[in-house]
């Protein structure tokens, strides 16, 4: 902030906003659609009265997990761009040139670098979050919590999910930093030993 100004704190804001919209839309729409479908299927098979129906906790767990996998897979390339623009002050043309270089070396698979630890982090986070949140609603015997209940339930569910999945966030960040060091900041981008990306298993071993 002292050397580059207060606006440095908002570096990468544009790709962050661009990333947030599709991620949020895909995630919540997918979750709600899956939850309703699973609920209807379960209700039909168990022949329960809709007015007396109690949703089992495996439904939000499955819906949350599946919806998150779908969302993060689609937006993973945008996540790479956001991370790189925040780690270094780079223009879109510089990021684009680096991505073109990487595509020539690793193909389309390179755009999904960091996807495995992202799924390892976000999928259990989503599963734990929605399961805890629905458990909170069930504990208070409500299907439409008020503002205070929503705030408390969301905070408790988010805290529990974040604590459990934090190690996977560390792994994901390390992989994306490695991507930047080996592709965005090299002058020639020639494939070689130093340009080979570490696997998730290697990242876990190195961090440990």
CSV table of C-alpha atoms in Angstrom, one decimal:
chain,number,residue,atom,x,y,z
A,1,UNK,CA,0.0,0.0,0.0
A,2,UNK,CA,2.9,2.4,0.9
A,3,UNK,CA,4.7,1.8,-2.5
A,4,UNK,CA,1.8,1.2,-4.9
A,5,UNK,CA,-1.1,3.0,-3.3
A,6,UNK,CA,-4.3,1.9,-1.6
A,7,UNK,CA,-5.8,0.7,-4.9
A,8,UNK,CA,-3.4,-2.2,-4.9
A,9,UNK,CA,-5.7,-3.9,-2.3
A,10,UNK,CA,-8.3,-4.1,-5.1
A,11,UNK,CA,-6.0,-5.6,-7.7
A,12,UNK,CA,-7.7,-8.4,-9.6
A,13,UNK,CA,-11.2,-7.0,-8.7
A,14,UNK,CA,-12.5,-7.2,-12.3
A,15,UNK,CA,-11.8,-10.9,-12.7
A,16,UNK,CA,-13.1,-11.5,-9.2
A,17,UNK,CA,-16.4,-9.9,-10.1
A,18,UNK,CA,-16.5,-11.7,-13.4
A,19,UNK,CA,-15.8,-15.0,-11.6
A,20,UNK,CA,-18.3,-14.4,-8.8
A,21,UNK,CA,-21.3,-14.1,-11.1
A,22,UNK,CA,-21.2,-17.4,-13.0
A,23,UNK,CA,-19.9,-19.3,-9.9
A,24,UNK,CA,-22.8,-18.1,-7.7
A,25,UNK,CA,-25.4,-18.6,-10.4
A,26,UNK,CA,-24.3,-22.1,-11.4
A,27,UNK,CA,-23.8,-23.2,-7.7
A,28,UNK,CA,-27.1,-22.0,-6.2
A,29,UNK,CA,-29.3,-22.9,-9.3
A,30,UNK,CA,-27.7,-26.3,-9.4
A,31,UNK,CA,-28.1,-26.9,-5.7
A,32,UNK,CA,-31.7,-25.8,-5.6
A,33,UNK,CA,-32.7,-27.9,-8.6
A,34,UNK,CA,-30.9,-31.0,-7.3
A,35,UNK,CA,-32.3,-30.6,-3.8
A,36,UNK,CA,-35.9,-30.3,-5.1
A,37,UNK,CA,-35.5,-33.2,-7.5
A,38,UNK,CA,-34.0,-35.5,-4.8
A,39,UNK,CA,-36.6,-34.4,-2.3
A,40,UNK,CA,-39.4,-35.2,-4.8
A,41,UNK,CA,-37.9,-38.6,-5.6
A,42,UNK,CA,-37.5,-39.5,-2.0
A,43,UNK,CA,-40.9,-38.3,-1.1
A,44,UNK,CA,-42.5,-40.4,-3.9
A,45,UNK,CA,-40.5,-43.5,-3.0
A,46,UNK,CA,-41.3,-43.3,0.7
A,47,UNK,CA,-44.9,-42.3,0.0
A,48,UNK,CA,-44.8,-39.5,2.6
A,49,UNK,CA,-47.4,-36.8,2.9
A,50,UNK,CA,-45.9,-33.5,1.6
A,51,UNK,CA,-47.3,-31.6,4.7
A,52,UNK,CA,-45.6,-34.0,7.1
A,53,UNK,CA,-42.4,-34.7,5.1
A,54,UNK,CA,-39.0,-34.4,6.8
A,55,UNK,CA,-36.1,-34.1,4.5
A,56,UNK,CA,-33.2,-36.5,5.3
A,57,UNK,CA,-29.8,-34.8,5.7
A,58,UNK,CA,-28.2,-36.8,2.8
A,59,UNK,CA,-30.2,-34.8,0.3
A,60,UNK,CA,-28.5,-31.4,1.0
A,61,UNK,CA,-25.2,-33.3,1.3
A,62,UNK,CA,-25.6,-34.8,-2.1
A,63,UNK,CA,-27.1,-31.7,-3.7
A,64,UNK,CA,-24.4,-29.4,-2.3
A,65,UNK,CA,-21.5,-31.7,-3.3
A,66,UNK,CA,-22.7,-32.2,-6.8
A,67,UNK,CA,-23.6,-28.6,-7.4
A,68,UNK,CA,-20.2,-27.4,-6.2
A,69,UNK,CA,-18.2,-29.9,-8.4
A,70,UNK,CA,-20.1,-28.6,-11.4
A,71,UNK,CA,-19.6,-25.0,-10.6
A,72,UNK,CA,-15.9,-25.1,-9.8
A,73,UNK,CA,-15.1,-27.2,-12.9
A,74,UNK,CA,-16.8,-24.7,-15.2
A,75,UNK,CA,-15.1,-21.6,-13.7
A,76,UNK,CA,-11.7,-23.0,-12.8
A,77,UNK,CA,-9.9,-21.3,-15.8
A,78,UNK,CA,-11.3,-17.9,-14.6
A,79,UNK,CA,-10.0,-18.7,-11.1
A,80,UNK,CA,-6.5,-19.1,-12.4
A,81,UNK,CA,-6.7,-15.7,-14.1
A,82,UNK,CA,-8.0,-14.0,-10.9
A,83,UNK,CA,-5.2,-15.6,-8.7
A,84,UNK,CA,-2.5,-14.5,-11.1
A,85,UNK,CA,-3.7,-11.0,-11.5
A,86,UNK,CA,-3.8,-10.6,-7.7
A,87,UNK,CA,-0.4,-12.1,-7.1
A,88,UNK,CA,1.3,-9.8,-9.8
A,89,UNK,CA,0.1,-6.6,-11.4
A,90,UNK,CA,-0.4,-8.1,-14.9
A,91,UNK,CA,-2.4,-6.8,-17.8
A,92,UNK,CA,-5.0,-9.0,-19.6
A,93,UNK,CA,-2.7,-9.3,-22.6
A,94,UNK,CA,0.2,-10.6,-20.4
A,95,UNK,CA,-2.1,-13.2,-18.8
A,96,UNK,CA,-3.5,-14.1,-22.2
A,97,UNK,CA,0.0,-14.6,-23.6
A,98,UNK,CA,1.0,-16.8,-20.7
A,99,UNK,CA,-2.1,-18.9,-21.1
A,100,UNK,CA,-1.5,-19.3,-24.8
A,101,UNK,CA,2.0,-20.5,-23.9
A,102,UNK,CA,0.7,-22.9,-21.4
A,103,UNK,CA,-1.9,-24.3,-23.8
A,104,UNK,CA,0.8,-25.1,-26.3
A,105,UNK,CA,2.7,-27.1,-23.7
A,106,UNK,CA,-0.1,-28.8,-21.7
A,107,UNK,CA,-3.2,-28.4,-23.8
A,108,UNK,CA,-6.7,-27.8,-22.4
A,109,UNK,CA,-5.9,-29.8,-19.3
A,110,UNK,CA,-3.6,-27.0,-18.2
A,111,UNK,CA,-6.6,-24.7,-17.7
A,112,UNK,CA,-7.8,-27.0,-15.0
A,113,UNK,CA,-4.6,-27.0,-12.9
A,114,UNK,CA,-5.6,-26.8,-9.3
A,115,UNK,CA,-9.1,-28.3,-10.0
A,116,UNK,CA,-8.4,-31.4,-7.9
A,117,UNK,CA,-7.5,-29.6,-4.7
A,118,UNK,CA,-10.3,-27.1,-5.4
A,119,UNK,CA,-12.8,-30.0,-5.6
A,120,UNK,CA,-11.2,-31.5,-2.5
A,121,UNK,CA,-11.8,-28.3,-0.7
A,122,UNK,CA,-15.1,-27.0,-2.1
A,123,UNK,CA,-17.0,-30.3,-2.3
A,124,UNK,CA,-16.7,-31.2,1.4
A,125,UNK,CA,-17.1,-27.5,2.3
A,126,UNK,CA,-20.4,-27.4,0.4
A,127,UNK,CA,-21.6,-30.8,1.7
A,128,UNK,CA,-20.7,-29.9,5.4
A,129,UNK,CA,-22.2,-26.4,5.0
A,130,UNK,CA,-25.6,-27.4,3.7
A,131,UNK,CA,-25.8,-30.4,6.0
A,132,UNK,CA,-25.1,-28.3,9.1
A,133,UNK,CA,-27.4,-25.5,7.9
A,134,UNK,CA,-30.3,-27.9,7.3
A,135,UNK,CA,-29.6,-29.5,10.6
A,136,UNK,CA,-29.8,-26.1,12.3
A,137,UNK,CA,-33.1,-25.4,10.6
A,138,UNK,CA,-34.4,-28.9,11.7
A,139,UNK,CA,-33.2,-28.3,15.2
A,140,UNK,CA,-35.3,-25.1,15.3
A,141,UNK,CA,-38.2,-26.8,13.6
A,142,UNK,CA,-38.4,-24.3,10.8
A,143,UNK,CA,-38.3,-24.4,7.0
A,144,UNK,CA,-38.2,-20.6,6.6
A,145,UNK,CA,-35.8,-19.2,9.2
A,146,UNK,CA,-35.9,-15.5,10.0
A,147,UNK,CA,-32.9,-13.2,9.5
A,148,UNK,CA,-31.3,-13.9,12.9
A,149,UNK,CA,-31.7,-17.6,12.5
A,150,UNK,CA,-30.3,-17.5,9.0
A,151,UNK,CA,-27.3,-15.5,10.2
A,152,UNK,CA,-26.5,-17.7,13.1
A,153,UNK,CA,-27.1,-20.9,11.1
A,154,UNK,CA,-25.0,-19.8,8.2
A,155,UNK,CA,-22.2,-18.6,10.5
A,156,UNK,CA,-22.0,-21.9,12.4
A,157,UNK,CA,-22.2,-24.0,9.2
A,158,UNK,CA,-19.6,-21.9,7.5
A,159,UNK,CA,-17.2,-22.0,10.4
A,160,UNK,CA,-17.4,-25.8,10.7
A,161,UNK,CA,-16.9,-26.3,7.0
A,162,UNK,CA,-14.0,-23.8,6.8
A,163,UNK,CA,-12.1,-25.5,9.7
A,164,UNK,CA,-12.4,-28.9,8.1
A,165,UNK,CA,-11.5,-27.9,4.6
A,166,UNK,CA,-8.7,-25.3,5.2
A,167,UNK,CA,-5.8,-27.7,4.4
A,168,UNK,CA,-7.2,-28.2,0.9
A,169,UNK,CA,-7.3,-24.5,0.4
A,170,UNK,CA,-3.6,-24.3,1.2
A,171,UNK,CA,-2.8,-27.0,-1.3
A,172,UNK,CA,-4.8,-25.3,-4.0
A,173,UNK,CA,-3.0,-22.0,-3.3
A,174,UNK,CA,0.4,-23.6,-3.6
A,175,UNK,CA,-0.5,-25.2,-6.9
A,176,UNK,CA,-1.7,-21.9,-8.4
A,177,UNK,CA,1.4,-20.1,-7.1
A,178,UNK,CA,3.5,-22.8,-8.8
A,179,UNK,CA,1.6,-22.2,-12.0
A,180,UNK,CA,2.5,-18.5,-11.8
A,181,UNK,CA,6.2,-19.1,-11.2
A,182,UNK,CA,6.6,-21.7,-14.0
A,183,UNK,CA,4.4,-20.1,-16.7
A,184,UNK,CA,3.5,-16.5,-16.1
A,185,UNK,CA,6.9,-15.2,-15.0
A,186,UNK,CA,9.3,-17.2,-17.3
A,187,UNK,CA,10.7,-15.4,-20.2
A,188,UNK,CA,10.7,-18.2,-22.8
A,189,UNK,CA,8.1,-20.7,-21.5
A,190,UNK,CA,10.1,-23.6,-23.0
A,191,UNK,CA,8.9,-26.9,-21.6
A,192,UNK,CA,11.5,-28.5,-19.4
A,193,UNK,CA,12.0,-30.1,-16.1
A,194,UNK,CA,11.4,-26.9,-14.2
A,195,UNK,CA,8.2,-26.3,-16.1
A,196,UNK,CA,6.6,-29.6,-15.1
A,197,UNK,CA,3.8,-29.0,-12.6
A,198,UNK,CA,3.7,-30.9,-9.4
A,199,UNK,CA,0.8,-33.3,-8.8
A,200,UNK,CA,-1.5,-32.9,-5.8
A,201,UNK,CA,0.2,-35.8,-4.0
A,202,UNK,CA,3.6,-34.1,-4.5
A,203,UNK,CA,2.2,-30.8,-3.2
A,204,UNK,CA,0.8,-32.5,-0.1
A,205,UNK,CA,4.2,-34.2,0.5
A,206,UNK,CA,6.1,-30.9,0.0
A,207,UNK,CA,3.9,-28.9,2.3
A,208,UNK,CA,4.1,-31.6,5.0
